[in-house]
Coordinates of C-alpha atoms and ligand atoms in Angstrom, one line a residue:
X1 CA -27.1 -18.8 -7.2
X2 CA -24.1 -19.2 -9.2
X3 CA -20.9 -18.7 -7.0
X4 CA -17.6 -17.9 -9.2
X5 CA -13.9 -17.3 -7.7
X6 CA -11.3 -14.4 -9.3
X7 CA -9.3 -15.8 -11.5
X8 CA -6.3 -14.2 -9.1
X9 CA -7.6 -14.4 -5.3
X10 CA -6.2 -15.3 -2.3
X11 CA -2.8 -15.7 -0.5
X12 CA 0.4 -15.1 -3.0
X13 CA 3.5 -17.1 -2.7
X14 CA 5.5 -15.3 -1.0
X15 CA 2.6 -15.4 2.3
X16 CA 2.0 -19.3 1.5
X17 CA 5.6 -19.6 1.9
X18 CA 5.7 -17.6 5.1
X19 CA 2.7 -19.7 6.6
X20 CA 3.9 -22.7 6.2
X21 CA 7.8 -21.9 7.5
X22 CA 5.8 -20.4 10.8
X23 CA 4.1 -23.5 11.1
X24 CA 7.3 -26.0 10.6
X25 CA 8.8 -23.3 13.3
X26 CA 6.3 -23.9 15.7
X27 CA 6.0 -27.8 15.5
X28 CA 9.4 -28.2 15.7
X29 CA 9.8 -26.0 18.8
X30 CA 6.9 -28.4 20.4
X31 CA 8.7 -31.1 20.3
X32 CA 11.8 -29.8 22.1
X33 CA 12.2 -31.0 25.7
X34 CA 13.2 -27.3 26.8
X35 CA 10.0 -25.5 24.8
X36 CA 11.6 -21.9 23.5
X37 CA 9.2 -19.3 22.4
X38 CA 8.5 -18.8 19.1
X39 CA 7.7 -15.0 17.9
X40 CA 6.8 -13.2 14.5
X41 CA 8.7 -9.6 14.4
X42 CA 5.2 -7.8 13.6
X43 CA 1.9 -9.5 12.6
X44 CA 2.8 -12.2 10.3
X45 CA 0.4 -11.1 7.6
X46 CA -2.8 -8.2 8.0
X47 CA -5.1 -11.2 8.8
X48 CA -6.6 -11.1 11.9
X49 CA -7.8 -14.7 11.9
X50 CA -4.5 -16.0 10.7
X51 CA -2.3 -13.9 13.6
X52 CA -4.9 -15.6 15.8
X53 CA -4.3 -19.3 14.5
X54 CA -0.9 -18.6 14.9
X55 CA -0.6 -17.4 18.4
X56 CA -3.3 -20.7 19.2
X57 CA -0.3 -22.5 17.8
X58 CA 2.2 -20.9 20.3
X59 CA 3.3 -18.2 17.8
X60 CA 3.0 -15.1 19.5
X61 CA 3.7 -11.1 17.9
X62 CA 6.7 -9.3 19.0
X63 CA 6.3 -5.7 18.1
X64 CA 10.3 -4.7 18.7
X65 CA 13.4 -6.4 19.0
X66 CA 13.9 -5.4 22.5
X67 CA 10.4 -7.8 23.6
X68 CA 12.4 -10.9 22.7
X69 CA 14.7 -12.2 25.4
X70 CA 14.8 -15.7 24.2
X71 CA 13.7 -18.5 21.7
X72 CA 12.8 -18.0 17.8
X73 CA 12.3 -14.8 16.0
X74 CA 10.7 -15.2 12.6
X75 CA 11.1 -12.4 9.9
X76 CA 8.0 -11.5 7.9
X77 CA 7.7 -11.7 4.0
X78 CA 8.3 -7.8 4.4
X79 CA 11.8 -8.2 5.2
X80 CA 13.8 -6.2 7.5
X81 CA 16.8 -4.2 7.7
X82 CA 20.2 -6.1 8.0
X83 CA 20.8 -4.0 11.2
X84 CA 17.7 -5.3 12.6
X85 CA 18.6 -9.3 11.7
X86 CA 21.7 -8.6 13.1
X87 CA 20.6 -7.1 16.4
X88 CA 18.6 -10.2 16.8
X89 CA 21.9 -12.1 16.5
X90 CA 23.9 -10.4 18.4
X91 CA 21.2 -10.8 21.5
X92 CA 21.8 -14.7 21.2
X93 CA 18.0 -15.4 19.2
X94 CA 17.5 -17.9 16.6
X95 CA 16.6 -16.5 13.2
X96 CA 14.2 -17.9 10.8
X97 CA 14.0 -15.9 7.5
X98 CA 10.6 -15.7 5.5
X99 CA 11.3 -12.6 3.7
X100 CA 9.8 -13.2 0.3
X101 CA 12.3 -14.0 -2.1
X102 CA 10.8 -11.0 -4.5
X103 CA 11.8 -8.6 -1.2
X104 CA 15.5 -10.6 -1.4
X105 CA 15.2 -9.5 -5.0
X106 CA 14.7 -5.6 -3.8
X107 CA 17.4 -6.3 -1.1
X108 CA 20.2 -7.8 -3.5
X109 CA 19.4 -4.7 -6.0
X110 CA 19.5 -1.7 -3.5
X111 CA 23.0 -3.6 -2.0
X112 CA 24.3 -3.5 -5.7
X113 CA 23.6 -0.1 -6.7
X114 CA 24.8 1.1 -3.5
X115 CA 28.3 -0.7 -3.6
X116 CA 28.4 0.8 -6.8
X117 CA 28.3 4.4 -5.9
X118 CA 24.1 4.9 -7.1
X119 CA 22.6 7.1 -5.5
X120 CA 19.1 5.0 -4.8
X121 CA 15.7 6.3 -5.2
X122 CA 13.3 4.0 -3.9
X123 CA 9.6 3.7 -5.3
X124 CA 7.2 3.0 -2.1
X125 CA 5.5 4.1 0.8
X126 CA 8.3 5.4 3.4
X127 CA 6.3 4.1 6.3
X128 CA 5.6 0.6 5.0
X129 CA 7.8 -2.4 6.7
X130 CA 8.9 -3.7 3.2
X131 CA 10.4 -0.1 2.2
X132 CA 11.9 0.5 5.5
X133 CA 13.9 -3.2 5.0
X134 CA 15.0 -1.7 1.7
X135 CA 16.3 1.3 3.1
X136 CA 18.0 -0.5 5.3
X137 CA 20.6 -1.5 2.5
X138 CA 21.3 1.7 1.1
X139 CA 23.4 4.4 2.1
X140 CA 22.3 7.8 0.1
X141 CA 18.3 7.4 -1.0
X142 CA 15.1 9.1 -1.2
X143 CA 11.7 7.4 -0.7
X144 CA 9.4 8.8 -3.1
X145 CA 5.9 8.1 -4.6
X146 CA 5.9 11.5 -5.9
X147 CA 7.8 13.3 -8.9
X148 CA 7.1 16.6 -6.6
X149 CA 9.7 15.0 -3.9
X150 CA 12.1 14.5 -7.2
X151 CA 11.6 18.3 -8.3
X152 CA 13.6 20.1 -5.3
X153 CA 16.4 16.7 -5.5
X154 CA 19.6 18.3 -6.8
X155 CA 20.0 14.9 -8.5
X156 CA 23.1 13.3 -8.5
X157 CA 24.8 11.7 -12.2
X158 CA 24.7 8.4 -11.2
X159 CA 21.0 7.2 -10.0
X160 CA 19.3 3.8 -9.6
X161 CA 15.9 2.7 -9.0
X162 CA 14.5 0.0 -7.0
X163 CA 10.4 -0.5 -6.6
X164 CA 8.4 -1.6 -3.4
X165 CA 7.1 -4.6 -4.9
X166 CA 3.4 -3.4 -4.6
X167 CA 3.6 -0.6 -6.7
X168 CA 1.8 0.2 -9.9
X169 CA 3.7 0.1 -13.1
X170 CA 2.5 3.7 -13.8
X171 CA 3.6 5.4 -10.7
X172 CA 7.1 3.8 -11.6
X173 CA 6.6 4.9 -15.3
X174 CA 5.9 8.6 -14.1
X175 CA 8.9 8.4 -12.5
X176 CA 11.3 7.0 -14.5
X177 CA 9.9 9.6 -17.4
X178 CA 11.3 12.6 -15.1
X179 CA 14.4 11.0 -14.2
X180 CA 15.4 9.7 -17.3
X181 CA 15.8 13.3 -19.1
X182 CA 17.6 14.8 -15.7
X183 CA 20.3 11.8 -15.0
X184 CA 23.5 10.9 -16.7
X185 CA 23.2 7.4 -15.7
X186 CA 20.1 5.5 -14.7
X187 CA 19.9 2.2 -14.0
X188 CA 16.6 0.7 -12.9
X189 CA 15.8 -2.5 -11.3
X190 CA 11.8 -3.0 -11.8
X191 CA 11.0 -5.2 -8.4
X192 CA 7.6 -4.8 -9.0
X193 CA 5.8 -8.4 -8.0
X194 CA 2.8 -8.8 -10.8
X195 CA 0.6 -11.0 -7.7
X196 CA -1.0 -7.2 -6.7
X197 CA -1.8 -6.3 -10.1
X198 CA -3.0 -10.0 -10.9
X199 CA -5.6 -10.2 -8.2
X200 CA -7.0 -6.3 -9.0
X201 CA -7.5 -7.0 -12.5
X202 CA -9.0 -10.3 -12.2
X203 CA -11.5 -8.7 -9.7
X204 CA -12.0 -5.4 -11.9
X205 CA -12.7 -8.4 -14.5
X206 CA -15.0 -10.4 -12.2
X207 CA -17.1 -7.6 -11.1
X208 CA -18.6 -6.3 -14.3
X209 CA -20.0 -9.4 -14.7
X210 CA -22.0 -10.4 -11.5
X211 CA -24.8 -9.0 -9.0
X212 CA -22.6 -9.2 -6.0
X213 CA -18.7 -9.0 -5.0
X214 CA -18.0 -10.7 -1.5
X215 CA -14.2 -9.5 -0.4
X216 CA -12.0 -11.7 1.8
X217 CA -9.4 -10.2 3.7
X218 CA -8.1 -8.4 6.9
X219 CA -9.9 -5.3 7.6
X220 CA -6.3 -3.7 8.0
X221 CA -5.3 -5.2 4.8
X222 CA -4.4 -2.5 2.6
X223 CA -4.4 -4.5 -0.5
X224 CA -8.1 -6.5 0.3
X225 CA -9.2 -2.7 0.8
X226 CA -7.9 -1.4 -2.8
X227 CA -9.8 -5.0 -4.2
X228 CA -13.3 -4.2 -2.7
X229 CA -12.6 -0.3 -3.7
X230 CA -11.8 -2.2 -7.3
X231 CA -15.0 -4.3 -7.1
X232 CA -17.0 -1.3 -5.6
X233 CA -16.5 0.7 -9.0
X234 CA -18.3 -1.8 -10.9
X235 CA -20.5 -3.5 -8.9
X236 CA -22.3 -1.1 -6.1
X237 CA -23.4 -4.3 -4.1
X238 CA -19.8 -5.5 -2.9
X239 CA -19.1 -6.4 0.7
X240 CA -15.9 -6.6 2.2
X241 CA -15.5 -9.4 5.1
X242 CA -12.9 -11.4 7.1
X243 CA -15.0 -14.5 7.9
X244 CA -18.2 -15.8 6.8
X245 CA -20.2 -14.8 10.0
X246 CA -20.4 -11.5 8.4
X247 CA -22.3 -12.3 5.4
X248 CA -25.6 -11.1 5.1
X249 CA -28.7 -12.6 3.4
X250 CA -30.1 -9.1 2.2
X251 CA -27.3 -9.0 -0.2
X252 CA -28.1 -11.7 -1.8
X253 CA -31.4 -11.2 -2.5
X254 CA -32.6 -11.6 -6.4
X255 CA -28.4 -12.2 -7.1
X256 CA -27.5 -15.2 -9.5
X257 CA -24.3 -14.8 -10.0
X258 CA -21.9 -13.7 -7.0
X259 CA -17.7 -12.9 -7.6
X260 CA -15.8 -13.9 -4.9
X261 CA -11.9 -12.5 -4.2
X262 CA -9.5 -12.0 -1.6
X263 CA -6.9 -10.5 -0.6
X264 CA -2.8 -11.7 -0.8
X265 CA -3.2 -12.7 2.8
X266 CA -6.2 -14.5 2.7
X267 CA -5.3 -18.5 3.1
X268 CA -7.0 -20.7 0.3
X269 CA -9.0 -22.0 3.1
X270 CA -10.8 -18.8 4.4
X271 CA -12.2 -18.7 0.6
X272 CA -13.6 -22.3 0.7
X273 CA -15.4 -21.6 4.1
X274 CA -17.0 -18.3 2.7
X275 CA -17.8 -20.2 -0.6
X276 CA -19.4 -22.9 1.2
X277 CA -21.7 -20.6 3.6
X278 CA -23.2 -18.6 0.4
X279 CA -23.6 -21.5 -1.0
X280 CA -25.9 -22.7 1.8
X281 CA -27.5 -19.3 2.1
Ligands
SF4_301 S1 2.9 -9.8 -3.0 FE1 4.6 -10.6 -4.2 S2 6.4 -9.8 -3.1 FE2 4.7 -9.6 -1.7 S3 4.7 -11.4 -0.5 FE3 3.3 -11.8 -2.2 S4 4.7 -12.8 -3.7 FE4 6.0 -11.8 -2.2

């Protein structure tokens, strides 16, 4: 049985980064006399088995800003609102910052067109951490994914757009088409970070061509769902798992060649231990 990897697979940069800035974190606070605690604002990443490395580590979850009293407060590659970073500040906490620089990116844009009188539409899911970190730095916006939301906006002249970094280029597309016959002045700031569409096209790639797809990634990873939907189109014998424990001989059965991705929170080395258990199948 041939065992081949997506082209695209696996943690992106900006949750590499994040990892190993936690890590440093923790180690560091280890080694102080007087240990702090050290807490993520939210599950670092939608990876069970990560979160759970983590908090083994001595990096536990704080859900809200008011269930830190003291220590290290570490901000996701989401990002946050500047009110929020702030809060944490004023209430005496240490700040570490692993906002992916892509989300700064997001950040810097919605600032800009906001200081300069845009009013901002922003492209993404309006319950998603990353979107509400945007919104944070904008004063007059909309949230859309929709041109239907656009259609009952008495739009203003001046308008700028800035993108959740996991959108599609053709939901933005669909949107910028309606805008751009409606407003005097558009400016648009494509945030869009290519390591989503990257990782679905190498597995919609990957999975024409073999007799099973095996799917790394947090069950309450949105984006490892979307890849095993992907693989799923093309390949009906594709399996979605977080660890190896789950794989199951009867889907291997008369398969010689099996694709194997994963998700942007799935760590390099969650891959080699699946890898290496089909292997010894
Ligand atoms: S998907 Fe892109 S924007 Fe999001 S964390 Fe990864 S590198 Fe950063």
């Amino acid at each position: 049985m041939r065992v081949h990897i997506a082209e695209n697979a696996g943690a992106c940069y900006g949750v590499e980064r994040a990892l190993n800035i936690v890590l440093k974190t923790a180690q560091s606070a280890n080694k102080q006399d007087d240990i702090k605690p050290v807490h993520t604002l939210g599950p670092l990443i939608h990876n069970p088995q990560v979160v759970s490395k983590l908090e083994r580590e001595g990096v536990g979850v704080a859900d809200e800003v008011d269930d830190v009293h003291e220590g290290t407060v570490i901000i996701r590659t989401h990002g946050v609102p500047p009110q929020i970073t702030d809060s944490l500040g004023h209430k005496g906490l240490s700040v570490v910052d692993a906002t992916c620089p892509y989300v700064k990116k997001v950040h810097k844009s919605a600032k800009k067109l906001t200081e300069e009188g845009y009013f901002v539409i922003i492209v993404g899911d309006a319950d998603h951490a990353e979107v509400q970190g945007i919104a944070g730095y904008c004063k007059d916006y909309l949230v859309t994914t929709s041109v239907d939301d656009l259609v009952e906006l008495k739009l203003p002249k001046k308008v700028g757009v800035v993108v959740q970094t996991t959108q599609s280029q053709e939901m933005l597309d669909t949107i910028l088409c309606y805008l751009s016959r409606r407003v005097n002045e558009l400016r648009v700031f494509n945030t869009i970070c290519e390591a989503t569409n990257e990782r679905q096209a190498a597995a919609r790639k990957l999975s024409l061509e073999v007799d099973a797809m095996i799917v790394i990634g947090g069950k309450n990873s949105g984006n490892t769902r979307r890849l095993h939907e992907i693989s799923k189109e093309n390949c009906a014998n594709a399996h979605h798992i977080e660890t190896a424990d789950e794989l199951e001989a009867a889907w291997f059965e008369g398969v010689s060649d099996v694709g194997v991705t994963a998700g942007a929170s799935t760590p390099q080395a969650q891959i080699s231990t699946v890898v290496e258990a089909i292997e010894n199948l």
